[in-house]
C-alpha cells in the first residue's frame, strides 16, 4: 500500500489521528496557519484585483521544510485541517507551499473518532475554492479596515488603538447600552400580594393583584395604593374560577458555538476564550488509556447548527432506553429549528459517543475539561429526551373591586429535567409552588396584605453571555469570532469588566463617537450583518470575493480621505487628582490602560512618573486593619486586596464588607446579580448567606 502523509493543524490532533491509522500513514501538524499577509505591510495589491501578498509566517520556516521532506517521501498527501473556512484556507496554503497537485487531496470529518477518520480517508475531495475565497475576503476586508483606519486613530486619538468591522460594532453596543442606562429615568410603581388561607391548618398562599375595577392595575404611588387598601377593608375573598391544565416543557437544543459560550459563562463562569480553549482540547483528543487511547470526545466546536446526525440520535435513544426506560424516550427523533441565516455546515456540538459518561472520564480529564464535557454531554442527552410535564393551576379570587390571581405548578413527569436544566441571564428560575385544593365559590380567609414599592429598572449591562447572544441575533461576526472580539476590546482598553459586566471606558466612548460621525458604515449593525451575509454568499459561489471587496473599498477610501482632512486631534478628557508627582510636583491625572485606571504625570514624555490608582471601598482589612482597595489582574479582572501588599497578602475576588459572619466570624463578602446583592460567608465549611440586601 502506498505511503500517505496526512497533515493536520495541531500535535494533539496528530497524536489522536495517528492511533486510528496504520503504519502506512505519517501524521504531521502544520501548527495552524503557515502563510498569511505580512504584519509590517498592507500586503494587498489594490491595483490588481486586491491580490493578497502571502508570506510564510515568521518562525514557520522549519515546519514548512519538514512538511516538504515528508511530502516528497510520500506517494500521497492528504490535508485534514478543520472543516471550516479557516481550515480550508490552511489546506489551500499548504497545497501551494508544498506544490501539491490539484485533485482529491482534502479530507474532512466532524469528529475525531476511528470510524469518522477512516471513512474520511476513503472519500477525499478537491479543495473548496469558494470556502477559500470567503476566508480571503474576510482577511482582506479586515486588513483594509485595520491598516487604513487604525493609523488614523493613532494620529487623531492615541497610539496603539485599532478598529475593525466586528470589534467596533461590539464596542458600540456596549457604549449605546451604557448611555441608555445613564439616560434612564426610574418610574415608581406598586404591587399588592394577598396572603390567603383556605381553612384548616394549611399554610397561607400568595395571590397577586391581577385586576382593579376590571383594568390592569397601574399603581403609581403610595396614595393610589392606600386607596386600594381602603377599598379592601372588610371585603370577603371568594374563589371565582379554578383552571387546571397540563403543560409540556420541551428541552433546549444541543449546543451551537454561541449557546455553548453563553451557558459555560452562566454555569461554569468560563469566559468565551476559556470555553473555546477547553472545547478545542476535547475535540482534538484526550488519551483515555487502555484499549481506546486518544479519542476526540466532542464533535467540531465551531458551528451555528442545531442539527444532529441520525446515527447519534439513535445511539442516544438506546442509551436513554437502558438508563431511564421507555417513558423518557420520545416517539420520534427530535428536530430543532435553527435561525434562518445559519450556515448549517456542521451538526451541533455533542459527545462523539453518549456512552462515554462524564463520571467515567473524571480521572483522565482536567477539572475544566470535565466540567465542560459534562455540560455538553448533559445538554445533548437532555435534548433527545421526552418533554417534562407540569401540572399548573390558576385560581382567580374576587375581593370587591379587586381580582387576585394565584398560580402554582408541580412537576408531574420530570422528563429531560432529570438530566439538565437550562441556565438563564438573571431572569429568575421558574418557581414550583403548590396550592391547596380550592373550589369555585369557596370563601378564603385573609391573613395579610403585602403592598410593595418598586421602581422600573434600566436595561442591564452586557455580560459575555448576553453580548455573544446579541451579536449572534444581529448577525455580527460568526462562531469563530466571538471570543477573539471580546478579548480585543478588553485589551485595547475600550471596555472594562466589573462584576462580570462590560462598562465602556472614556476611550471607548470617544472612539465610538468618532466612528459614528465619520465612518457610519463601519460601526453600523445592519451594514456589518450584511457584510457577513455577503461572505456566506461567496462561500456558496453566488458572489465574487474581489467584487465584494471592491464595492467596500472604493467608498471606504473616499470617506477615509475626508475624515483625514476633517478630524482634528481628539483630546481625551482627563481627571485631575489631588496627588502630586513625586518627580516634578504637578498634579497627577487619571489615565486608563489595558489593566484599568492609573495615575500619571501630565508632563509626559518629559516626566514619565506613574503610580497605581488605588480605589478604596471604605472597608478595613480583616488581617491587618489597612484599607481594602480594588485592583485588576493582567487580564482586566477586578479583585480586592489590602493596600499594605506585599506585607499583607489578603485578597478576595468578591467585594469584602465590614460585617462578620454571625456563625463563624469570617468577614462577609458581596455577590451581586440582577436580583440584588447577597451577603455570604467565603468559608466553604460555613455556607452562611443573607439574600435580602438592596442592589447597589
mmCIF file with all atom_site columns, C-alpha atoms in Angstrom, residues 183-257:
data_model
loop_
_atom_site.group_PDB
_atom_site.id
_atom_site.type_symbol
_atom_site.label_atom_id
_atom_site.label_alt_id
_atom_site.label_comp_id
_atom_site.label_asym_id
_atom_site.label_entity_id
_atom_site.label_seq_id
_atom_site.pdbx_PDB_ins_code
_atom_site.Cartn_x
_atom_site.Cartn_y
_atom_site.Cartn_z
_atom_site.occupancy
_atom_site.B_iso_or_equiv
_atom_site.pdbx_formal_charge
_atom_site.auth_seq_id
_atom_site.auth_comp_id
_atom_site.auth_asym_id
_atom_site.auth_atom_id
_atom_site.pdbx_PDB_model_num
ATOM 1  C CA . UNK A 1 183 ? -30.445 58.404 30.441 1.00 0.00 ? 183 UNK A CA 1
ATOM 2  C CA . UNK A 1 184 ? -32.900 56.107 32.182 1.00 0.00 ? 184 UNK A CA 1
ATOM 3  C CA . UNK A 1 185 ? -35.426 57.753 34.486 1.00 0.00 ? 185 UNK A CA 1
ATOM 4  C CA . UNK A 1 186 ? -36.847 55.273 37.030 1.00 0.00 ? 186 UNK A CA 1
ATOM 5  C CA . UNK A 1 187 ? -40.608 55.294 37.499 1.00 0.00 ? 187 UNK A CA 1
ATOM 6  C CA . UNK A 1 188 ? -42.347 54.320 40.702 1.00 0.00 ? 188 UNK A CA 1
ATOM 7  C CA . UNK A 1 189 ? -44.960 51.576 40.780 1.00 0.00 ? 189 UNK A CA 1
ATOM 8  C CA . UNK A 1 190 ? -46.546 49.360 43.421 1.00 0.00 ? 190 UNK A CA 1
ATOM 9  C CA . UNK A 1 191 ? -47.659 45.753 43.647 1.00 0.00 ? 191 UNK A CA 1
ATOM 10 C CA . UNK A 1 192 ? -50.042 44.081 46.063 1.00 0.00 ? 192 UNK A CA 1
ATOM 11 C CA . UNK A 1 193 ? -49.971 40.497 47.313 1.00 0.00 ? 193 UNK A CA 1
ATOM 12 C CA . UNK A 1 194 ? -52.720 38.944 49.406 1.00 0.00 ? 194 UNK A CA 1
ATOM 13 C CA . UNK A 1 195 ? -51.724 36.068 51.708 1.00 0.00 ? 195 UNK A CA 1
ATOM 14 C CA . UNK A 1 196 ? -54.751 33.810 51.995 1.00 0.00 ? 196 UNK A CA 1
ATOM 15 C CA . UNK A 1 197 ? -55.817 30.736 53.956 1.00 0.00 ? 197 UNK A CA 1
ATOM 16 C CA . UNK A 1 198 ? -58.125 28.039 52.643 1.00 0.00 ? 198 UNK A CA 1
ATOM 17 C CA . UNK A 1 199 ? -59.098 26.975 56.156 1.00 0.00 ? 199 UNK A CA 1
ATOM 18 C CA . UNK A 1 200 ? -57.809 24.239 58.415 1.00 0.00 ? 200 UNK A CA 1
ATOM 19 C CA . UNK A 1 201 ? -54.163 24.094 59.400 1.00 0.00 ? 201 UNK A CA 1
ATOM 20 C CA . UNK A 1 202 ? -52.752 24.770 55.925 1.00 0.00 ? 202 UNK A CA 1
ATOM 21 C CA . UNK A 1 203 ? -50.139 27.426 55.162 1.00 0.00 ? 203 UNK A CA 1
ATOM 22 C CA . UNK A 1 204 ? -51.089 30.759 53.643 1.00 0.00 ? 204 UNK A CA 1
ATOM 23 C CA . UNK A 1 205 ? -50.515 31.082 49.902 1.00 0.00 ? 205 UNK A CA 1
ATOM 24 C CA . UNK A 1 206 ? -49.854 34.271 47.879 1.00 0.00 ? 206 UNK A CA 1
ATOM 25 C CA . UNK A 1 207 ? -52.184 35.789 45.280 1.00 0.00 ? 207 UNK A CA 1
ATOM 26 C CA . UNK A 1 208 ? -51.167 38.823 43.210 1.00 0.00 ? 208 UNK A CA 1
ATOM 27 C CA . UNK A 1 209 ? -53.480 41.723 42.409 1.00 0.00 ? 209 UNK A CA 1
ATOM 28 C CA . UNK A 1 210 ? -54.446 40.987 38.799 1.00 0.00 ? 210 UNK A CA 1
ATOM 29 C CA . UNK A 1 211 ? -57.279 43.459 38.032 1.00 0.00 ? 211 UNK A CA 1
ATOM 30 C CA . UNK A 1 212 ? -58.638 46.586 39.715 1.00 0.00 ? 212 UNK A CA 1
ATOM 31 C CA . UNK A 1 213 ? -62.048 47.841 38.596 1.00 0.00 ? 213 UNK A CA 1
ATOM 32 C CA . UNK A 1 214 ? -61.739 45.471 35.649 1.00 0.00 ? 214 UNK A CA 1
ATOM 33 C CA . UNK A 1 215 ? -58.481 47.017 34.386 1.00 0.00 ? 215 UNK A CA 1
ATOM 34 C CA . UNK A 1 216 ? -54.823 46.048 34.687 1.00 0.00 ? 216 UNK A CA 1
ATOM 35 C CA . UNK A 1 217 ? -53.570 47.685 37.874 1.00 0.00 ? 217 UNK A CA 1
ATOM 36 C CA . UNK A 1 218 ? -51.216 50.622 37.307 1.00 0.00 ? 218 UNK A CA 1
ATOM 37 C CA . UNK A 1 219 ? -50.480 51.760 40.837 1.00 0.00 ? 219 UNK A CA 1
ATOM 38 C CA . UNK A 1 220 ? -48.078 54.694 40.525 1.00 0.00 ? 220 UNK A CA 1
ATOM 39 C CA . UNK A 1 221 ? -47.694 55.922 44.098 1.00 0.00 ? 221 UNK A CA 1
ATOM 40 C CA . UNK A 1 222 ? -48.415 55.250 47.742 1.00 0.00 ? 222 UNK A CA 1
ATOM 41 C CA . UNK A 1 223 ? -51.605 57.320 47.661 1.00 0.00 ? 223 UNK A CA 1
ATOM 42 C CA . UNK A 1 224 ? -53.138 55.115 44.972 1.00 0.00 ? 224 UNK A CA 1
ATOM 43 C CA . UNK A 1 225 ? -52.084 52.018 46.918 1.00 0.00 ? 225 UNK A CA 1
ATOM 44 C CA . UNK A 1 226 ? -53.685 53.346 50.104 1.00 0.00 ? 226 UNK A CA 1
ATOM 45 C CA . UNK A 1 227 ? -56.947 53.919 48.217 1.00 0.00 ? 227 UNK A CA 1
ATOM 46 C CA . UNK A 1 228 ? -56.979 50.272 47.100 1.00 0.00 ? 228 UNK A CA 1
ATOM 47 C CA . UNK A 1 229 ? -56.164 49.040 50.614 1.00 0.00 ? 229 UNK A CA 1
ATOM 48 C CA . UNK A 1 230 ? -59.020 51.134 51.980 1.00 0.00 ? 230 UNK A CA 1
ATOM 49 C CA . UNK A 1 231 ? -61.389 49.609 49.410 1.00 0.00 ? 231 UNK A CA 1
ATOM 50 C CA . UNK A 1 232 ? -60.399 46.137 50.597 1.00 0.00 ? 232 UNK A CA 1
ATOM 51 C CA . UNK A 1 233 ? -61.213 46.711 54.263 1.00 0.00 ? 233 UNK A CA 1
ATOM 52 C CA . UNK A 1 234 ? -63.783 44.173 55.437 1.00 0.00 ? 234 UNK A CA 1
ATOM 53 C CA . UNK A 1 235 ? -64.076 42.594 51.963 1.00 0.00 ? 235 UNK A CA 1
ATOM 54 C CA . UNK A 1 236 ? -64.680 38.845 51.534 1.00 0.00 ? 236 UNK A CA 1
ATOM 55 C CA . UNK A 1 237 ? -62.275 36.844 49.339 1.00 0.00 ? 237 UNK A CA 1
ATOM 56 C CA . UNK A 1 238 ? -64.077 34.305 47.152 1.00 0.00 ? 238 UNK A CA 1
ATOM 57 C CA . UNK A 1 239 ? -62.702 31.839 44.588 1.00 0.00 ? 239 UNK A CA 1
ATOM 58 C CA . UNK A 1 240 ? -64.378 32.680 41.266 1.00 0.00 ? 240 UNK A CA 1
ATOM 59 C CA . UNK A 1 241 ? -62.527 30.352 38.873 1.00 0.00 ? 241 UNK A CA 1
ATOM 60 C CA . UNK A 1 242 ? -60.113 27.434 39.051 1.00 0.00 ? 242 UNK A CA 1
ATOM 61 C CA . UNK A 1 243 ? -58.239 26.385 35.898 1.00 0.00 ? 243 UNK A CA 1
ATOM 62 C CA . UNK A 1 244 ? -56.088 23.297 35.776 1.00 0.00 ? 244 UNK A CA 1
ATOM 63 C CA . UNK A 1 245 ? -54.054 22.230 32.797 1.00 0.00 ? 245 UNK A CA 1
ATOM 64 C CA . UNK A 1 246 ? -51.119 20.099 31.814 1.00 0.00 ? 246 UNK A CA 1
ATOM 65 C CA . UNK A 1 247 ? -48.162 21.896 30.254 1.00 0.00 ? 247 UNK A CA 1
ATOM 66 C CA . UNK A 1 248 ? -45.345 20.267 28.322 1.00 0.00 ? 248 UNK A CA 1
ATOM 67 C CA . UNK A 1 249 ? -41.888 21.803 28.511 1.00 0.00 ? 249 UNK A CA 1
ATOM 68 C CA . UNK A 1 250 ? -39.516 20.770 25.744 1.00 0.00 ? 250 UNK A CA 1
ATOM 69 C CA . UNK A 1 251 ? -35.720 20.558 26.174 1.00 0.00 ? 251 UNK A CA 1
ATOM 70 C CA . UNK A 1 252 ? -33.308 23.084 24.750 1.00 0.00 ? 252 UNK A CA 1
ATOM 71 C CA . UNK A 1 253 ? -31.488 22.294 21.511 1.00 0.00 ? 253 UNK A CA 1
ATOM 72 C CA . UNK A 1 254 ? -27.945 20.853 21.564 1.00 0.00 ? 254 UNK A CA 1
ATOM 73 C CA . UNK A 1 255 ? -25.182 23.434 21.743 1.00 0.00 ? 255 UNK A CA 1
ATOM 74 C CA . UNK A 1 256 ? -24.013 25.690 18.950 1.00 0.00 ? 256 UNK A CA 1
ATOM 75 C CA . UNK A 1 257 ? -20.776 27.649 19.448 1.00 0.00 ? 257 UNK A CA 1
#
